[in-house]
Amino acid sequence: MSVRSALVASGKIYQTRGISQRVKQISISAIKEMPILASQVGDCVSLGQGIPSFPTPNHIVEAVCRVMRNDPDCGKYSLGPGMPQLRRAVAERLSGQIGRAVDGDTQICITVGAMEALLASILTVVERGDEVILPSPNYASHIEQVLLAEGVPIFVPLQPGDWQLDLEAVRTAITPRSKALILCNPHNPTGANFSASALRELAELAIAHDLFIISDETYDFLVYDDQPHFSLTALPELQDRMIATFSFSKKYAMTGWRVGFVYASEVLLDHIMKIHDAAAICAPTLSQHAALAALQGPQGCVDEIRSALRARRDLTCRRLDRMQQMFSYVKPRGAYYLMARYQAPGVDSMEFALRLLREARVTTIPGAAFGPDGESHIRLSFGGSEEEIHEAFDRIERWLSSDPFP
Ligand SMILES: Cc1ncc(COP(=O)(O)O)c(C=O)c1O
């Protein structure tokens, strides 16, 4: 059963007459639909959508309050690509991160979260019939955005043993119609942190086959176990074919402020900006002030978020280890998700997640939402508090002890 049919069954009717083919063929991702279903079920605990439990740090909130009191322009549109001081602060930070000069005036556009940055980037380079290579499993919204651009998602399985890139499989998937490759690293939904050597090889493939790379860097700050994080943006040879999208959402606990940015060459950015202008005009000005305060303020909050999430990852793994007859998983090295493979022959991931929701009152995301290789898994987010994680696993354990799959 799909999320859509579950919603139809629950009384939400879909009318399709007059609706464009472009829109008919996409759906709201299961990541966003499962919480809607959960609100209908009531009293659910969530391991579903990736909303970290932390409040926005106080110094960011205070800075925005000061701006609201003192700056009459804060309620007005900013320049389309964003406030110049924010673009420059972003460029300075990014340049330090990737070890190359970044020009805030020509290579950065502030967007309505990474989500708008991704959609604008995909619409800029993908046209009808273009093949776009996506790892499978992969972030569900990348799939819908490619379909919205009338591109064709080509799923390339990650290695199931460690969810690392399978370069041979990528090579085989490339055809004369291949246009772009979309990769998020650290990876949602598997928690993989892709190796620098594999990413360098991927870059060589992109150059050899004239592909764009859209690099989703939403979790660039979030790797565990003292591992290095390698970003494709560090490779100058990709300059003309690289679009990278970033987010303030998770790094500074700002999911609701809706602010992110896109980094690309001036030439590419000029085109991306046309979509940004048509879709959003500019990112919310107050949120841009919040982002500026985040960049200019103390960075201890980022370390605190990282170490709290590492502890939650370890807790999630410990709780899963107590249910080894039902679940197996690859330990996440980054982001705050894991794909739990379940043992319930003949039960698809949608049915598994819906039964967990209705019978155990725990929200998870069916793995199939992330591409064909997500089937037989559920995605668990450990962004919630330790209490929530304990409560969710207590409920799952009680549910399993009732022998739900006799
Ligand atoms: C991989 C990935 N990309 C993009 C986004 C969207 O980020 P934003 O809140 O900045 O739009 C998310 C949110 O969960 C994500 O997991």
Tab-separated table of C-alpha atoms and ligand atoms in Angstrom:
chain	number	residue	atom	x	y	z
A	1	MET	CA	0.000	0.000	0.000
A	2	SER	CA	1.387	3.446	-0.892
A	3	VAL	CA	1.213	6.458	1.402
A	4	ARG	CA	-1.127	7.977	-1.136
A	5	SER	CA	-3.549	5.056	-0.997
A	6	ALA	CA	-3.359	5.123	2.794
A	7	LEU	CA	-4.353	8.780	2.674
A	8	VAL	CA	-7.128	8.084	0.192
A	9	ALA	CA	-8.335	5.293	2.482
A	10	SER	CA	-8.270	7.702	5.400
A	11	GLY	CA	-10.627	10.059	3.571
A	12	LYS	CA	-8.264	12.411	1.778
A	13	ILE	CA	-9.473	12.310	-1.831
A	14	TYR	CA	-7.188	13.085	-4.738
A	15	GLN	CA	-8.804	14.849	-7.685
A	16	THR	CA	-6.612	14.621	-10.771
A	17	ARG	CA	-8.830	16.089	-13.538
A	18	GLY	CA	-7.093	19.125	-15.008
A	19	ILE	CA	-3.925	18.549	-13.012
A	20	SER	CA	-0.715	18.677	-15.046
A	21	GLN	CA	1.051	15.443	-15.852
A	22	ARG	CA	4.164	16.917	-14.260
A	23	VAL	CA	2.403	17.205	-10.934
A	24	LYS	CA	0.273	14.077	-11.267
A	25	GLN	CA	3.382	11.941	-11.433
A	26	ILE	CA	4.892	13.189	-8.184
A	27	SER	CA	3.745	12.776	-4.623
A	28	ILE	CA	4.405	14.376	-1.274
A	29	SER	CA	7.285	12.354	0.103
A	30	ALA	CA	6.459	9.707	2.682
A	31	ILE	CA	8.737	11.643	5.058
A	32	LYS	CA	6.118	14.404	5.202
A	33	GLU	CA	3.049	12.160	4.789
A	34	MET	CA	3.773	9.783	7.653
A	35	PRO	CA	3.566	12.573	10.269
A	36	ILE	CA	0.176	13.553	8.771
A	37	LEU	CA	-1.033	9.979	9.188
A	38	ALA	CA	0.485	9.912	12.683
A	39	SER	CA	-1.525	12.992	13.651
A	40	GLN	CA	-4.681	11.101	12.621
A	41	VAL	CA	-3.676	8.040	14.661
A	42	GLY	CA	-2.790	10.175	17.689
A	43	ASP	CA	-0.351	9.673	20.609
A	44	CYS	CA	2.520	8.588	18.339
A	45	VAL	CA	6.231	8.812	19.115
A	46	SER	CA	8.392	9.729	16.157
A	47	LEU	CA	11.469	8.129	14.705
A	48	GLY	CA	10.214	9.557	11.409
A	49	GLN	CA	10.875	13.014	10.011
A	50	GLY	CA	14.364	14.422	10.614
A	51	ILE	CA	13.479	17.259	12.940
A	52	PRO	CA	16.155	17.647	15.620
A	53	SER	CA	14.741	18.282	19.088
A	54	PHE	CA	16.973	21.285	19.863
A	55	PRO	CA	15.595	24.824	20.077
A	56	THR	CA	17.287	27.518	17.979
A	57	PRO	CA	20.230	28.790	20.094
A	58	ASN	CA	19.396	31.794	22.212
A	59	HIS	CA	22.014	34.137	20.738
A	60	ILE	CA	20.407	33.684	17.307
A	61	VAL	CA	16.918	34.387	18.641
A	62	GLU	CA	18.176	37.445	20.558
A	63	ALA	CA	19.946	38.821	17.490
A	64	VAL	CA	16.738	38.532	15.466
A	65	CYS	CA	14.740	40.259	18.237
A	66	ARG	CA	17.223	43.142	18.185
A	67	VAL	CA	16.946	43.413	14.397
A	68	MET	CA	13.143	43.418	14.626
A	69	ARG	CA	13.213	46.282	17.117
A	70	ASN	CA	15.893	48.392	15.434
A	71	ASP	CA	15.893	47.774	11.688
A	72	PRO	CA	12.801	48.956	9.811
A	73	ASP	CA	14.047	47.168	6.679
A	74	CYS	CA	13.918	43.744	8.323
A	75	GLY	CA	10.312	43.243	7.267
A	76	LYS	CA	11.049	44.009	3.626
A	77	TYR	CA	12.364	41.901	0.760
A	78	SER	CA	16.137	41.620	0.669
A	79	LEU	CA	18.024	41.667	-2.621
A	80	GLY	CA	17.054	38.541	-4.577
A	81	PRO	CA	20.296	36.599	-4.036
A	82	GLY	CA	20.258	37.526	-0.359
A	83	MET	CA	21.643	40.176	1.988
A	84	PRO	CA	25.169	41.057	0.797
A	85	GLN	CA	26.640	40.776	4.321
A	86	LEU	CA	25.183	37.269	4.670
A	87	ARG	CA	26.422	36.157	1.257
A	88	ARG	CA	29.915	37.358	2.155
A	89	ALA	CA	29.816	35.681	5.574
A	90	VAL	CA	28.671	32.451	3.912
A	91	ALA	CA	31.447	32.722	1.305
A	92	GLU	CA	34.088	33.308	3.961
A	93	ARG	CA	32.957	30.295	6.010
A	94	LEU	CA	32.649	28.042	2.963
A	95	SER	CA	36.003	29.115	1.642
A	96	GLY	CA	37.627	28.112	4.965
A	97	GLN	CA	35.806	24.793	4.835
A	98	ILE	CA	36.734	23.780	1.295
A	99	GLY	CA	40.111	25.494	1.008
A	100	ARG	CA	39.274	27.584	-2.078
A	101	ALA	CA	38.251	31.155	-2.682
A	102	VAL	CA	34.476	31.652	-2.850
A	103	ASP	CA	33.009	34.942	-4.071
A	104	GLY	CA	29.908	35.793	-2.032
A	105	ASP	CA	28.805	38.438	-4.537
A	106	THR	CA	28.701	36.151	-7.570
A	107	GLN	CA	28.740	32.516	-6.410
A	108	ILE	CA	26.281	32.400	-3.509
A	109	CYS	CA	22.504	32.717	-3.467
A	110	ILE	CA	20.589	32.522	-0.188
A	111	THR	CA	17.525	30.293	-0.593
A	112	VAL	CA	14.411	29.093	1.224
A	113	GLY	CA	16.244	26.178	2.815
A	114	ALA	CA	18.354	23.684	0.928
A	115	MET	CA	15.086	22.423	-0.511
A	116	GLU	CA	14.525	25.459	-2.710
A	117	ALA	CA	18.218	25.468	-3.620
A	118	LEU	CA	17.917	21.852	-4.769
A	119	LEU	CA	14.766	22.386	-6.781
A	120	ALA	CA	16.166	25.491	-8.494
A	121	SER	CA	19.397	23.619	-9.276
A	122	ILE	CA	17.637	20.575	-10.687
A	123	LEU	CA	15.234	22.674	-12.790
A	124	THR	CA	18.238	24.603	-14.121
A	125	VAL	CA	20.050	21.615	-15.591
A	126	VAL	CA	17.504	18.804	-16.029
A	127	GLU	CA	15.072	18.810	-18.923
A	128	ARG	CA	12.438	16.386	-20.149
A	129	GLY	CA	13.876	12.917	-20.665
A	130	ASP	CA	17.282	13.650	-19.130
A	131	GLU	CA	18.545	10.799	-16.998
A	132	VAL	CA	19.655	11.709	-13.512
A	133	ILE	CA	21.716	9.264	-11.513
A	134	LEU	CA	20.690	8.853	-7.895
A	135	PRO	CA	22.098	6.450	-5.333
A	136	SER	CA	19.492	4.050	-4.012
A	137	PRO	CA	18.380	4.430	-1.323
A	138	ASN	CA	18.461	8.216	-1.499
A	139	TYR	CA	16.745	11.299	-0.044
A	140	ALA	CA	13.143	11.015	-1.231
A	141	SER	CA	12.721	14.654	-2.260
A	142	HIS	CA	15.569	14.410	-4.783
A	143	ILE	CA	13.481	11.809	-6.602
A	144	GLU	CA	10.335	13.968	-6.664
A	145	GLN	CA	12.306	17.024	-7.758
A	146	VAL	CA	13.848	15.146	-10.689
A	147	LEU	CA	10.366	13.946	-11.705
A	148	LEU	CA	9.025	17.500	-11.419
A	149	ALA	CA	11.747	18.575	-13.852
A	150	GLU	CA	10.487	15.741	-16.113
A	151	GLY	CA	13.818	13.985	-15.763
A	152	VAL	CA	14.202	10.243	-15.392
A	153	PRO	CA	15.646	9.005	-12.075
A	154	ILE	CA	18.183	6.249	-12.627
A	155	PHE	CA	18.748	4.419	-9.366
A	156	VAL	CA	22.185	3.044	-8.661
A	157	PRO	CA	22.308	0.760	-5.624
A	158	LEU	CA	24.670	1.617	-2.809
A	159	GLN	CA	26.672	-1.299	-1.432
A	160	PRO	CA	24.301	-2.984	1.031
A	161	GLY	CA	27.118	-4.035	3.421
A	162	ASP	CA	28.230	-0.481	4.215
A	163	TRP	CA	26.064	1.784	2.002
A	164	GLN	CA	29.199	3.104	0.270
A	165	LEU	CA	29.197	4.131	-3.410
A	166	ASP	CA	29.455	1.370	-5.973
A	167	LEU	CA	31.488	3.091	-8.690
A	168	GLU	CA	31.186	0.187	-11.092
A	169	ALA	CA	27.400	0.382	-10.838
A	170	VAL	CA	27.525	4.148	-11.480
A	171	ARG	CA	29.729	3.594	-14.527
A	172	THR	CA	27.291	1.015	-15.896
A	173	ALA	CA	24.317	3.327	-15.350
A	174	ILE	CA	25.777	6.166	-17.452
A	175	THR	CA	24.262	6.485	-20.949
A	176	PRO	CA	24.343	9.203	-23.620
A	177	ARG	CA	21.153	10.584	-22.019
A	178	SER	CA	22.745	10.963	-18.567
A	179	LYS	CA	22.730	14.603	-17.527
A	180	ALA	CA	23.440	14.848	-13.834
A	181	LEU	CA	24.217	13.029	-10.675
A	182	ILE	CA	22.735	13.981	-7.308
A	183	LEU	CA	24.483	13.002	-4.146
A	184	CYS	CA	23.973	13.894	-0.538
A	185	ASN	CA	26.933	13.409	1.799
A	186	PRO	CA	26.773	12.619	4.717
A	187	HIS	CA	23.910	10.594	3.453
A	188	ASN	CA	20.246	10.694	4.250
A	189	PRO	CA	18.760	8.032	4.708
A	190	THR	CA	21.656	5.636	5.400
A	191	GLY	CA	23.998	7.741	7.559
A	192	ALA	CA	26.913	6.860	5.252
A	193	ASN	CA	29.893	9.178	5.007
A	194	PHE	CA	31.235	8.531	1.509
A	195	SER	CA	34.967	7.991	1.178
A	196	ALA	CA	37.134	10.687	-0.411
A	197	SER	CA	38.596	8.187	-2.870
A	198	ALA	CA	35.153	7.134	-4.132
A	199	LEU	CA	34.061	10.764	-4.417
A	200	ARG	CA	37.189	11.628	-6.404
A	201	GLU	CA	36.464	8.734	-8.762
A	202	LEU	CA	32.891	9.922	-9.093
A	203	ALA	CA	34.187	13.366	-10.029
A	204	GLU	CA	36.367	11.808	-12.746
A	205	LEU	CA	33.344	9.970	-14.122
A	206	ALA	CA	31.318	13.195	-14.166
A	207	ILE	CA	34.056	14.963	-16.118
A	208	ALA	CA	34.579	12.075	-18.529
A	209	HIS	CA	30.848	11.868	-19.308
A	210	ASP	CA	30.057	15.577	-19.105
A	211	LEU	CA	27.635	15.298	-16.187
A	212	PHE	CA	26.557	17.952	-13.720
A	213	ILE	CA	26.954	17.104	-10.056
A	214	ILE	CA	24.410	18.415	-7.590
A	215	SER	CA	25.936	17.972	-4.177
A	216	ASP	CA	23.527	18.201	-1.254
A	217	GLU	CA	25.658	19.244	1.726
A	218	THR	CA	22.851	19.603	4.275
A	219	TYR	CA	24.752	17.469	6.818
A	220	ASP	CA	28.297	18.671	6.046
A	221	PHE	CA	28.979	19.360	9.741
A	222	LEU	CA	27.659	16.056	11.020
A	223	VAL	CA	30.136	13.183	10.943
A	224	TYR	CA	30.949	11.018	13.955
A	225	ASP	CA	33.880	8.973	15.224
A	226	ASP	CA	36.522	11.574	14.233
A	227	GLN	CA	36.171	10.724	10.576
A	228	PRO	CA	37.074	13.292	7.938
A	229	HIS	CA	34.306	14.642	5.723
A	230	PHE	CA	35.201	15.142	2.093
A	231	SER	CA	33.187	17.571	0.008
A	232	LEU	CA	33.103	17.477	-3.780
A	233	THR	CA	33.113	21.276	-3.667
A	234	ALA	CA	36.812	21.054	-2.769
A	235	LEU	CA	37.648	19.905	-6.330
A	236	PRO	CA	38.370	22.898	-8.601
A	237	GLU	CA	38.139	20.702	-11.711
A	238	LEU	CA	34.368	20.399	-11.067
A	239	GLN	CA	33.830	24.153	-11.009
A	240	ASP	CA	31.819	24.316	-14.269
A	241	ARG	CA	29.630	21.318	-13.514
A	242	MET	CA	29.151	21.550	-9.754
A	243	ILE	CA	26.173	22.955	-7.895
A	244	ALA	CA	26.273	22.562	-4.123
A	245	THR	CA	23.394	23.195	-1.753
A	246	PHE	CA	23.705	23.912	1.972
A	247	SER	CA	21.364	24.366	4.888
A	248	PHE	CA	21.188	26.187	8.206
A	249	SER	CA	18.375	23.866	9.309
A	250	LYS	CA	20.216	21.099	11.097
A	251	LYS	CA	23.526	22.762	11.885
A	252	TYR	CA	21.978	25.575	13.926
A	253	ALA	CA	18.634	23.952	14.847
A	254	MET	CA	16.827	26.267	12.447
A	255	THR	CA	14.529	23.932	10.482
A	256	GLY	CA	11.586	26.317	10.776
A	257	TRP	CA	13.464	29.438	9.676
A	258	ARG	CA	13.759	28.017	6.158
A	259	VAL	CA	17.142	29.267	5.095
A	260	GLY	CA	19.934	27.684	3.098
A	261	PHE	CA	22.130	28.576	0.160
A	262	VAL	CA	23.437	27.440	-3.164
A	263	TYR	CA	27.055	27.671	-4.298
A	264	ALA	CA	27.879	27.481	-7.999
A	265	SER	CA	29.966	29.226	-10.638
A	266	GLU	CA	28.764	32.706	-11.578
A	267	VAL	CA	27.498	31.423	-14.936
A	268	LEU	CA	25.438	28.611	-13.412
A	269	LEU	CA	24.215	30.782	-10.555
A	270	ASP	CA	22.865	33.397	-12.967
A	271	HIS	CA	20.517	30.732	-14.356
A	272	ILE	CA	19.602	29.274	-10.959
A	273	MET	CA	18.751	32.803	-9.824
A	274	LYS	CA	16.024	33.054	-12.483
A	275	ILE	CA	14.153	30.185	-10.831
A	276	HIS	CA	14.803	31.532	-7.354
A	277	ASP	CA	13.334	34.864	-8.460
A	278	ALA	CA	10.284	33.246	-10.027
A	279	ALA	CA	9.678	30.964	-7.044
A	280	ALA	CA	10.625	32.895	-3.925
A	281	ILE	CA	11.879	36.438	-4.785
A	282	CYS	CA	14.226	36.107	-1.814
A	283	ALA	CA	14.646	34.019	1.317
A	284	PRO	CA	12.753	35.493	4.310
A	285	THR	CA	14.739	38.529	5.424
A	286	LEU	CA	14.380	37.827	9.141
A	287	SER	CA	15.633	34.302	8.582
A	288	GLN	CA	18.623	35.723	6.750
A	289	HIS	CA	19.383	37.820	9.838
A	290	ALA	CA	19.111	34.639	11.913
A	291	ALA	CA	21.550	32.906	9.547
A	292	LEU	CA	23.982	35.817	9.809
A	293	ALA	CA	23.821	35.678	13.615
A	294	ALA	CA	24.404	31.910	13.409
A	295	LEU	CA	27.565	32.381	11.336
A	296	GLN	CA	28.914	35.306	13.326
A	297	GLY	CA	28.059	33.970	16.786
A	298	PRO	CA	29.761	31.321	18.946
A	299	GLN	CA	30.008	27.923	17.259
A	300	GLY	CA	29.807	25.848	20.455
A	301	CYS	CA	26.141	25.114	19.680
A	302	VAL	CA	27.199	23.126	16.599
A	303	ASP	CA	29.526	20.945	18.700
A	304	GLU	CA	26.759	20.439	21.260
A	305	ILE	CA	24.304	19.339	18.583
A	306	ARG	CA	26.897	16.981	17.102
A	307	SER	CA	27.776	15.343	20.397
A	308	ALA	CA	24.123	15.019	21.482
A	309	LEU	CA	23.324	13.339	18.167
A	310	ARG	CA	26.301	11.008	18.495
A	311	ALA	CA	24.971	9.900	21.894
A	312	ARG	CA	21.512	9.394	20.335
A	313	ARG	CA	23.034	7.359	17.525
A	314	ASP	CA	24.743	5.109	20.059
A	315	LEU	CA	21.502	4.765	22.021
A	316	THR	CA	19.563	3.892	18.851
A	317	CYS	CA	22.148	1.253	17.919
A	318	ARG	CA	22.060	-0.233	21.443
A	319	ARG	CA	18.283	-0.463	21.367
A	320	LEU	CA	18.300	-2.042	17.909
A	321	ASP	CA	20.929	-4.545	19.039
A	322	ARG	CA	18.388	-5.840	21.574
A	323	MET	CA	16.096	-6.817	18.681
A	324	GLN	CA	18.518	-8.644	16.455
A	325	GLN	CA	15.939	-11.265	15.448
A	326	MET	CA	13.954	-8.489	13.760
A	327	PHE	CA	16.418	-5.740	12.769
A	328	SER	CA	19.863	-5.429	11.242
A	329	TYR	CA	21.546	-2.160	10.224
A	330	VAL	CA	24.766	-0.428	9.188
A	331	LYS	CA	26.009	1.911	11.929
A	332	PRO	CA	25.605	5.516	10.738
A	333	ARG	CA	28.821	7.546	10.379
A	334	GLY	CA	27.079	10.834	9.705
A	335	ALA	CA	23.708	12.645	9.542
A	336	TYR	CA	21.098	11.267	11.972
A	337	TYR	CA	19.358	8.476	10.181
A	338	LEU	CA	19.728	4.782	9.768
A	339	MET	CA	18.080	2.201	7.580
A	340	ALA	CA	16.884	-0.711	9.706
A	341	ARG	CA	16.383	-3.893	7.694
A	342	TYR	CA	13.529	-5.956	9.135
A	343	GLN	CA	12.860	-9.672	9.035
A	344	ALA	CA	9.230	-10.072	8.005
A	345	PRO	CA	9.029	-12.072	4.778
A	346	GLY	CA	6.375	-10.872	2.340
A	347	VAL	CA	5.727	-7.608	4.209
A	348	ASP	CA	6.618	-4.506	2.210
A	349	SER	CA	8.079	-1.469	3.914
A	350	MET	CA	4.879	0.560	3.603
A	351	GLU	CA	2.855	-2.129	5.322
A	352	PHE	CA	5.532	-2.551	7.982
A	353	ALA	CA	5.665	1.195	8.692
A	354	LEU	CA	1.861	1.513	8.714
A	355	ARG	CA	1.483	-1.381	11.141
A	356	LEU	CA	4.170	0.096	13.380
A	357	LEU	CA	2.270	3.359	13.272
A	358	ARG	CA	-1.189	1.940	13.968
A	359	GLU	CA	-0.322	-0.924	16.290
A	360	ALA	CA	2.745	0.411	18.134
A	361	ARG	CA	2.119	4.128	17.621
A	362	VAL	CA	5.661	4.735	16.417
A	363	THR	CA	6.270	6.827	13.298
A	364	THR	CA	8.977	5.616	10.911
A	365	ILE	CA	9.459	6.119	7.186
A	366	PRO	CA	8.979	3.189	4.783
A	367	GLY	CA	12.302	2.453	3.100
A	368	ALA	CA	10.748	2.207	-0.381
A	369	ALA	CA	10.230	5.992	-0.283
A	370	PHE	CA	13.991	6.313	-0.766
A	371	GLY	CA	14.227	4.254	-3.942
A	372	PRO	CA	13.979	0.552	-4.788
A	373	ASP	CA	16.910	-0.471	-2.599
A	374	GLY	CA	15.157	0.971	0.440
A	375	GLU	CA	12.528	-1.797	0.318
A	376	SER	CA	12.549	-4.172	3.328
A	377	HIS	CA	13.852	-1.331	5.483
A	378	ILE	CA	12.387	1.424	7.587
A	379	ARG	CA	14.261	4.661	8.049
A	380	LEU	CA	14.762	5.729	11.636
A	381	SER	CA	15.706	9.273	12.581
A	382	PHE	CA	17.500	9.798	15.882
A	383	GLY	CA	16.941	13.558	15.908
A	384	GLY	CA	14.437	13.243	18.779
A	385	SER	CA	15.355	13.411	22.479
A	386	GLU	CA	16.742	10.372	24.315
A	387	GLU	CA	13.396	10.050	26.161
A	388	GLU	CA	11.544	9.904	22.838
A	389	ILE	CA	13.979	7.349	21.459
A	390	HIS	CA	13.582	5.159	24.566
A	391	GLU	CA	9.811	5.458	24.445
A	392	ALA	CA	9.704	4.577	20.741
A	393	PHE	CA	11.878	1.487	21.237
A	394	ASP	CA	9.913	0.416	24.335
A	395	ARG	CA	6.780	0.507	22.198
A	396	ILE	CA	8.437	-1.398	19.347
A	397	GLU	CA	9.650	-4.078	21.787
A	398	ARG	CA	6.160	-4.461	23.269
A	399	TRP	CA	4.700	-4.678	19.766
A	400	LEU	CA	7.193	-7.343	18.713
A	401	SER	CA	6.484	-9.378	21.843
A	402	SER	CA	2.845	-9.595	20.686
A	403	ASP	CA	4.110	-11.618	17.697
A	404	PRO	CA	2.747	-9.317	14.939
A	405	PHE	CA	3.968	-11.565	12.090
A	406	PRO	CA	2.987	-15.091	13.167
B	1	LIG	C1	19.347	15.444	2.453
B	1	LIG	C2	18.505	16.629	2.723
B	1	LIG	N1	18.531	17.638	1.847
B	1	LIG	C3	17.766	18.728	2.045
B	1	LIG	C4	16.933	18.836	3.137
B	1	LIG	C5	16.116	20.070	3.309
B	1	LIG	O1	16.813	21.002	4.073
B	1	LIG	P1	16.222	22.456	4.366
B	1	LIG	O2	15.505	22.384	5.680
B	1	LIG	O3	17.426	23.354	4.426
B	1	LIG	O4	15.325	22.810	3.244
B	1	LIG	C6	16.878	17.801	4.086
B	1	LIG	C7	15.976	17.880	5.232
B	1	LIG	O5	15.778	16.950	5.983
B	1	LIG	C8	17.693	16.667	3.865
B	1	LIG	O6	17.697	15.639	4.717
